Each structure stands twice: as C-alpha cells, then as structure tokens.
mmCIF file of C-alpha atoms in Angstrom:
data_model
loop_
_atom_site.group_PDB
_atom_site.id
_atom_site.type_symbol
_atom_site.label_atom_id
_atom_site.label_comp_id
_atom_site.label_asym_id
_atom_site.label_seq_id
_atom_site.Cartn_x
_atom_site.Cartn_y
_atom_site.Cartn_z
ATOM 1 C CA MET A 10 -1.504 9.564 -12.030
ATOM 2 C CA THR A 11 1.270 8.969 -9.499
ATOM 3 C CA SER A 12 3.163 5.728 -8.898
ATOM 4 C CA LYS A 13 5.208 5.049 -5.767
ATOM 5 C CA THR A 14 7.075 2.090 -4.327
ATOM 6 C CA LEU A 15 6.883 1.816 -0.543
ATOM 7 C CA ASP A 16 9.194 -0.128 1.771
ATOM 8 C CA VAL A 17 6.905 -2.085 4.104
ATOM 9 C CA GLN A 18 8.197 -4.078 7.081
ATOM 10 C CA GLY A 19 6.346 -6.953 8.724
ATOM 11 C CA MET A 20 4.876 -8.713 5.682
ATOM 12 C CA SER A 21 5.515 -12.449 5.820
ATOM 13 C CA CYS A 22 2.741 -14.440 4.148
ATOM 14 C CA GLY A 23 -0.084 -14.563 1.632
ATOM 15 C CA HIS A 24 -2.501 -13.163 4.194
ATOM 16 C CA CYS A 25 -0.310 -10.060 4.445
ATOM 17 C CA VAL A 26 -0.513 -9.642 0.674
ATOM 18 C CA GLN A 27 -4.301 -10.014 0.659
ATOM 19 C CA THR A 28 -4.726 -7.611 3.577
ATOM 20 C CA ILE A 29 -2.655 -4.816 2.060
ATOM 21 C CA GLU A 30 -3.837 -5.249 -1.531
ATOM 22 C CA GLY A 31 -7.469 -5.512 -0.393
ATOM 23 C CA ASN A 32 -7.512 -2.520 1.952
ATOM 24 C CA VAL A 33 -5.403 -0.178 -0.161
ATOM 25 C CA GLY A 34 -7.121 -1.282 -3.363
ATOM 26 C CA GLU A 35 -10.518 -0.244 -1.956
ATOM 27 C CA LEU A 36 -9.436 3.361 -1.400
ATOM 28 C CA ASN A 37 -11.008 5.948 -3.676
ATOM 29 C CA GLY A 38 -8.328 7.180 -6.061
ATOM 30 C CA VAL A 39 -6.081 4.092 -5.929
ATOM 31 C CA THR A 40 -5.867 2.531 -9.380
ATOM 32 C CA SER A 41 -3.502 -0.341 -8.611
ATOM 33 C CA VAL A 42 -1.601 -1.922 -5.745
ATOM 34 C CA LYS A 43 0.867 -4.811 -5.908
ATOM 35 C CA VAL A 44 2.684 -6.349 -2.941
ATOM 36 C CA HIS A 45 6.127 -7.869 -3.511
ATOM 37 C CA LEU A 46 6.495 -10.097 -0.472
ATOM 38 C CA ASP A 47 10.014 -11.291 -1.347
ATOM 39 C CA ASN A 48 11.588 -7.827 -1.093
ATOM 40 C CA GLY A 49 9.170 -5.997 1.230
ATOM 41 C CA LYS A 50 7.910 -3.553 -1.380
ATOM 42 C CA VAL A 51 4.444 -2.303 -2.271
ATOM 43 C CA ASP A 52 3.830 -0.611 -5.626
ATOM 44 C CA VAL A 53 0.854 1.715 -5.646
ATOM 45 C CA SER A 54 -0.618 3.940 -8.367
ATOM 46 C CA PHE A 55 -3.081 6.625 -7.400
ATOM 47 C CA ASP A 56 -4.733 9.890 -8.388
ATOM 48 C CA GLU A 57 -3.285 12.656 -6.187
ATOM 49 C CA GLY A 58 -6.443 14.682 -6.803
ATOM 50 C CA LYS A 59 -8.447 12.082 -4.868
ATOM 51 C CA ILE A 60 -6.010 10.647 -2.292
ATOM 52 C CA ASP A 61 -2.545 11.393 -0.971
ATOM 53 C CA LEU A 62 0.341 9.103 -0.084
ATOM 54 C CA LYS A 63 -0.076 9.877 3.623
ATOM 55 C CA LYS A 64 -3.567 8.300 3.663
ATOM 56 C CA ILE A 65 -2.315 5.201 1.822
ATOM 57 C CA THR A 66 0.545 4.868 4.313
ATOM 58 C CA GLU A 67 -1.888 5.238 7.242
ATOM 59 C CA VAL A 68 -4.086 2.424 5.921
ATOM 60 C CA ILE A 69 -1.076 0.091 5.645
ATOM 61 C CA GLU A 70 0.146 1.025 9.133
ATOM 62 C CA ASP A 71 -3.360 0.549 10.575
ATOM 63 C CA GLN A 72 -3.085 -3.098 9.469
ATOM 64 C CA GLY A 73 0.008 -3.534 11.687
ATOM 65 C CA TYR A 74 2.810 -2.998 9.170
ATOM 66 C CA ASP A 75 5.590 -0.406 9.242
ATOM 67 C CA VAL A 76 6.147 1.834 6.237
ATOM 68 C CA ALA A 77 9.740 3.081 6.034
#
C-alpha cells in the first residue's frame, strides 16, 4: 500500500471536495482519498499493483484542477 499527499490547485468549495473524493475514490486500487481544502492537499492511499499515481493525477486534472 502506498500513501501520497498531492498539492492540488483550484479547489475552493465543498463541491470540489466531493468531485475529487468521489472520482478518485471510485478508481480500482484506491483505498482512501481525503481532500484538505484549507491547505490545497489531497491524501490518497492506493495499491501500486492495481493503479499508479499518474492515473490518479490524470483523474484529478480531468476534473479541472492542477496537480503540482
């Protein structure tokens, strides 16, 4: 199991939290995702045997956010 904290720009409201947590949380191999709106961070835990960080980043960026 791998845990990463991502810097995500463009999150500003509860809808942003729901969008990211919902879409990333549905990915096969992601075990947990938590958005910290106040500091622009997203904590994600995932199984590298099923999904890689690049795919998780792509899903967040596809929603209109920038991952630093």
